[in-house]
Amino acid sequence: SFREQFHRRYEVNSEEFTRRHLYFQNATERHAYLNSLSAGPQSAKYGINRFSDLSQKEFRDLYLRASADRAPLFSGLKTEG
Amino acid sequence: LPAKFDWRDKAVVAPVQNQEACGSCWAFSVVGAMQSTHAIGGSQLEQLSVQQVLDCSYKNEGCSGGSTLRALSWLKQTRVKVVPRSEYPYKAKTGICHFFSQSHDGVAVKNFIAHDFSGREEAMMGQLVERGPLAAIVDAVSWQDYLGGIIQHHCSSQWSNHAVLVVGYNTMGDVPYWIVQNSWGTTWGDEGYVYIKIGGNICGIADSVAAVLL
């Protein structure tokens, strides 16, 4: 159902399917851990989404590409410029 | 400061975009802030070209990554006018920079203000209300699995790897939170938005925050 919902084209039992299946299983384990600290109706929820068949490395390499340049510490309203 | 504030209520925030398989979050964040600031100044809300910033900001690396502050610094130094999205559409690939004459319609950055608001998130709320949506960088490693709700754990500060647009906040409930527009499409998070607890610099939301002056 994940493949159908997110339009994945890899075939069952293909090498890619096996790899993606493993990443998907890893994701469900992560979800259990991440949700274990959630308390209250407003807490963040973690679960299956379109990134669930990516490894954490693939996700980082594709989507987390911003580099951080440090900004000066805010010290009041008259520090602009 | 008002207990809650959301620039979307003023119709100055463009719809959620999808960067696709391109590390262009830094450009979406900066262009998002420009679009909103332009609309707050009285112009009609218009989507500007992320692809132009992606291709032309030579201090950054296109789809391979970049920094919001370096992009803003380039926009300020060159006074390049960012043209409407319709004239330079998004391709999710780094391409050759297209030049436009200075007489061409577009929006230029006059200046920007960047600060580390860690420990001073109330002051950051003031900047948001006073200046408009803010370009911020965050640690988004745990966002791979995010579905909705207010992030309060599992997010480090000072390990930023993703750029976003802070468009509002809400301190009315038990857990005050930032309202953050992401660029991973509307099928991610809450219709493309993520909520982050205010206080404690969760996900490094206050580490490097920029407001645009046009």
Coordinates of C-alpha atoms in Angstrom, one line a residue:
Chain A
S1 CA 0.0 0.0 0.0
F2 CA 3.0 2.3 0.6
R3 CA 4.2 1.8 -3.0
E4 CA 0.7 2.5 -4.3
Q5 CA 0.1 5.5 -2.2
F6 CA 3.5 7.1 -3.0
H7 CA 3.7 5.9 -6.6
R8 CA 6.8 3.8 -6.2
R9 CA 7.7 1.8 -9.3
Y10 CA 10.1 -0.8 -8.0
E11 CA 9.0 -4.4 -8.5
V12 CA 8.4 -6.8 -5.6
N13 CA 11.4 -9.0 -5.0
S14 CA 13.7 -6.8 -7.0
E15 CA 17.0 -5.7 -5.5
E16 CA 15.7 -2.2 -5.0
F17 CA 12.5 -3.5 -3.3
T18 CA 14.5 -5.5 -0.8
R19 CA 16.6 -2.4 0.0
R20 CA 13.6 -0.1 0.3
H21 CA 11.8 -2.7 2.4
L22 CA 14.7 -2.7 4.8
Y23 CA 14.7 1.1 5.0
F24 CA 10.9 1.1 5.5
Q25 CA 11.3 -1.4 8.4
N26 CA 14.0 0.8 9.9
A27 CA 11.6 3.8 9.6
T28 CA 8.9 2.0 11.5
E29 CA 11.4 1.3 14.3
R30 CA 12.3 5.0 14.4
H31 CA 8.7 6.0 14.6
A32 CA 8.2 3.8 17.6
Y33 CA 11.1 5.4 19.3
L34 CA 10.2 9.0 18.3
N35 CA 6.6 8.6 19.4
S36 CA 7.6 7.0 22.7
L37 CA 8.3 10.5 24.2
S38 CA 5.2 12.1 22.9
A39 CA 2.7 13.0 25.6
G40 CA -0.4 15.0 25.1
P41 CA -2.6 15.7 22.1
Q42 CA -0.4 18.5 20.8
S43 CA 2.9 16.5 20.7
A44 CA 4.5 15.8 17.4
K45 CA 3.6 12.5 15.7
Y46 CA 6.0 10.5 13.6
G47 CA 5.0 7.8 11.1
I48 CA 4.9 6.7 7.5
N49 CA 5.2 9.4 4.9
R50 CA 6.8 9.7 1.5
F51 CA 10.3 9.6 2.9
S52 CA 9.8 6.3 4.7
D53 CA 11.6 4.1 2.1
L54 CA 14.7 6.3 2.1
S55 CA 17.7 5.6 4.3
Q56 CA 18.6 8.4 6.7
K57 CA 21.7 9.0 4.6
E58 CA 19.7 9.3 1.4
F59 CA 17.3 11.7 3.1
R60 CA 20.2 13.8 4.4
D61 CA 22.0 13.8 1.1
L62 CA 18.9 14.8 -0.9
Y63 CA 17.0 17.2 1.4
L64 CA 19.3 18.5 4.2
R65 CA 21.7 20.5 2.1
A66 CA 21.7 23.9 3.9
S67 CA 24.9 25.0 5.5
A68 CA 24.9 27.3 8.5
D69 CA 26.7 30.6 8.6
R70 CA 26.7 31.9 12.1
A71 CA 24.8 35.1 12.8
P72 CA 25.7 37.6 15.6
L73 CA 23.9 37.0 18.9
F74 CA 20.9 39.2 19.2
S75 CA 21.6 41.8 21.9
G76 CA 18.7 44.2 21.7
L77 CA 16.6 46.1 19.2
K78 CA 19.3 48.6 18.2
T79 CA 21.8 46.2 16.7
E80 CA 20.5 46.0 13.1
G81 CA 23.1 46.5 10.4
Chain B
L1 CA 3.4 41.1 21.4
P2 CA 0.1 39.5 20.4
A3 CA -0.4 36.0 21.9
K4 CA -0.6 34.6 18.4
F5 CA 0.4 36.0 15.1
D6 CA 0.3 34.4 11.6
W7 CA 1.4 36.2 8.5
R8 CA -0.9 33.8 6.5
D9 CA -3.9 35.7 8.0
K10 CA -2.7 38.8 6.1
A11 CA -2.5 36.9 2.9
V12 CA 1.2 37.6 2.4
V13 CA 2.5 34.1 2.5
A14 CA 2.8 32.2 -0.8
P15 CA 1.6 28.5 -1.0
V16 CA 3.9 25.7 0.1
Q17 CA 6.4 24.7 -2.6
N18 CA 8.1 21.4 -3.3
Q19 CA 11.9 21.5 -3.8
E20 CA 11.8 17.9 -5.1
A21 CA 15.1 16.0 -5.2
C22 CA 17.3 19.2 -5.1
G23 CA 19.0 20.7 -2.1
S24 CA 17.4 24.1 -2.7
C25 CA 15.8 24.8 0.7
W26 CA 18.1 27.7 1.2
A27 CA 16.8 29.4 -1.9
F28 CA 13.1 28.7 -1.1
S29 CA 13.6 30.1 2.4
V30 CA 15.2 33.4 1.1
V31 CA 12.7 33.8 -1.8
G32 CA 9.8 33.1 0.6
A33 CA 10.9 35.9 2.9
M34 CA 11.4 38.2 -0.1
Q35 CA 7.9 37.5 -1.5
S36 CA 6.2 38.1 1.9
T37 CA 8.2 41.2 2.7
H38 CA 7.3 42.6 -0.8
A39 CA 3.6 41.9 -0.2
I40 CA 3.7 43.4 3.3
G41 CA 5.1 46.5 1.7
G42 CA 1.8 46.9 -0.2
S43 CA 2.5 45.0 -3.4
Q44 CA 0.4 42.1 -4.6
L45 CA 1.7 38.8 -3.4
E46 CA 3.7 37.4 -6.3
Q47 CA 5.8 34.2 -6.4
L48 CA 9.4 35.0 -7.3
S49 CA 12.0 32.8 -9.1
V50 CA 13.7 30.4 -6.8
Q51 CA 15.5 29.0 -9.8
Q52 CA 17.1 32.3 -10.5
V53 CA 18.6 32.4 -7.0
L54 CA 19.6 28.8 -7.3
D55 CA 21.4 29.3 -10.7
C56 CA 22.9 32.7 -10.1
S57 CA 24.0 32.9 -6.4
Y58 CA 27.5 31.8 -7.1
K59 CA 28.5 31.8 -3.4
N60 CA 26.2 28.8 -3.1
E61 CA 26.2 25.4 -4.8
G62 CA 22.8 25.2 -6.4
C63 CA 21.0 21.9 -5.8
S64 CA 24.1 20.7 -3.9
G65 CA 23.4 23.1 -1.1
G66 CA 23.8 26.6 0.2
S67 CA 23.3 29.1 3.0
T68 CA 20.5 31.6 3.5
L69 CA 22.9 34.2 4.7
R70 CA 25.3 33.8 1.7
A71 CA 22.3 34.1 -0.6
L72 CA 21.1 37.2 1.1
S73 CA 24.6 38.7 1.1
W74 CA 24.8 38.0 -2.7
L75 CA 21.4 39.5 -3.3
K76 CA 22.3 42.6 -1.3
Q77 CA 25.7 43.1 -2.9
T78 CA 24.6 42.6 -6.5
R79 CA 21.1 44.2 -6.1
V80 CA 20.0 41.5 -8.6
K81 CA 16.2 41.8 -9.2
V82 CA 14.5 38.4 -8.6
V83 CA 12.0 38.0 -11.4
P84 CA 8.6 36.5 -11.2
R85 CA 8.5 32.7 -11.1
S86 CA 6.6 32.5 -14.3
E87 CA 9.5 34.0 -16.2
Y88 CA 12.2 31.7 -14.7
P89 CA 10.4 28.6 -13.5
Y90 CA 11.6 26.0 -11.0
K91 CA 13.3 23.0 -12.5
A92 CA 14.8 21.2 -9.5
K93 CA 18.2 21.2 -11.2
T94 CA 21.0 23.7 -11.1
G95 CA 21.2 25.5 -14.5
I96 CA 22.9 28.3 -16.2
C97 CA 22.2 31.7 -14.8
H98 CA 19.9 33.8 -16.9
F99 CA 20.5 37.5 -16.8
F100 CA 17.8 40.2 -16.9
S101 CA 18.3 43.9 -17.4
Q102 CA 17.9 46.2 -14.4
S103 CA 14.8 47.7 -16.1
H104 CA 13.1 44.2 -16.0
D105 CA 10.4 43.7 -13.4
G106 CA 11.6 42.1 -10.2
V107 CA 12.3 42.5 -6.5
A108 CA 15.8 43.4 -5.1
V109 CA 17.1 43.1 -1.6
K110 CA 18.2 46.4 -0.1
N111 CA 19.5 44.9 3.2
F112 CA 18.9 42.1 5.6
I113 CA 19.2 41.6 9.3
A114 CA 20.5 38.3 10.7
H115 CA 20.8 37.3 14.3
D116 CA 21.2 34.3 16.6
F117 CA 18.2 34.5 18.8
S118 CA 19.0 31.5 21.0
G119 CA 17.8 32.3 24.5
R120 CA 15.9 35.3 23.0
E121 CA 13.0 33.7 21.2
E122 CA 10.6 36.4 22.5
A123 CA 12.8 39.0 20.7
M124 CA 12.5 36.7 17.6
M125 CA 8.7 36.9 17.9
G126 CA 9.1 40.7 17.9
Q127 CA 11.2 40.6 14.7
L128 CA 8.6 38.3 13.0
V129 CA 5.8 40.7 13.8
E130 CA 7.8 43.8 12.9
R131 CA 9.7 42.6 9.8
G132 CA 7.7 39.8 8.3
P133 CA 8.4 36.1 7.8
L134 CA 11.9 35.0 8.8
A135 CA 14.4 32.8 7.0
A136 CA 15.7 30.3 9.5
I137 CA 17.9 27.3 9.5
V138 CA 17.2 24.1 11.5
D139 CA 18.2 20.6 12.3
A140 CA 15.6 18.6 10.3
V141 CA 17.0 15.1 10.7
S142 CA 13.9 13.9 12.6
W143 CA 11.6 15.6 10.1
Q144 CA 12.0 12.6 7.8
D145 CA 9.3 11.0 9.9
Y146 CA 7.2 14.0 10.9
L147 CA 3.4 13.8 10.4
G148 CA 2.2 16.8 12.5
G149 CA 1.9 18.2 16.0
I150 CA 4.4 20.4 17.9
I151 CA 8.0 19.2 17.9
Q152 CA 9.4 19.3 21.4
H153 CA 12.0 16.6 21.5
H154 CA 14.5 14.7 19.2
C155 CA 15.8 17.9 17.6
S156 CA 19.3 19.3 18.2
S157 CA 20.5 22.9 18.0
Q158 CA 23.7 24.0 16.4
W159 CA 23.6 21.2 13.9
S160 CA 21.6 22.9 11.3
N161 CA 21.1 21.3 7.9
H162 CA 17.9 22.7 6.5
A163 CA 16.4 26.2 5.7
V164 CA 12.7 27.1 6.3
L165 CA 10.4 30.1 6.6
V166 CA 9.0 31.1 10.0
V167 CA 5.6 32.6 9.3
G168 CA 4.0 32.9 12.7
Y169 CA 3.7 31.8 16.3
N170 CA 1.0 30.8 18.8
T171 CA 1.4 31.1 22.6
M172 CA -2.3 30.6 23.4
G173 CA -2.1 26.9 24.4
D174 CA -0.1 24.8 26.9
V175 CA 2.8 24.6 24.4
P176 CA 3.7 27.8 22.6
Y177 CA 4.9 27.1 19.1
W178 CA 6.4 28.5 15.9
I179 CA 4.5 28.1 12.6
V180 CA 7.0 27.1 10.0
Q181 CA 6.6 26.7 6.3
N182 CA 8.7 23.9 4.7
S183 CA 9.5 23.3 1.1
W184 CA 8.7 19.6 0.8
G185 CA 5.2 19.9 -0.7
T186 CA 1.8 19.9 1.0
T187 CA 1.8 16.1 1.5
W188 CA 4.5 16.4 4.1
G189 CA 3.7 17.5 7.7
D190 CA 0.6 19.5 8.3
E191 CA -0.2 20.6 4.7
G192 CA 3.5 21.4 4.3
Y193 CA 3.9 23.2 7.7
V194 CA 5.7 22.1 10.9
Y195 CA 5.2 23.4 14.4
I196 CA 8.1 23.8 16.8
K197 CA 8.0 24.6 20.5
I198 CA 9.0 28.1 21.4
G199 CA 11.8 28.2 24.0
G200 CA 14.8 26.0 24.3
N201 CA 15.9 26.7 20.7
I202 CA 14.3 23.4 19.6
C203 CA 15.7 22.2 16.2
G204 CA 18.0 25.2 16.4
I205 CA 15.2 27.4 15.1
A206 CA 16.7 30.5 16.7
D207 CA 20.3 29.8 15.7
S208 CA 20.5 31.9 12.5
V209 CA 17.5 33.9 11.6
A210 CA 17.2 36.5 8.9
A211 CA 14.7 39.2 8.0
V212 CA 14.7 40.8 4.6
L213 CA 14.5 44.6 3.9
L214 CA 13.4 45.6 0.4

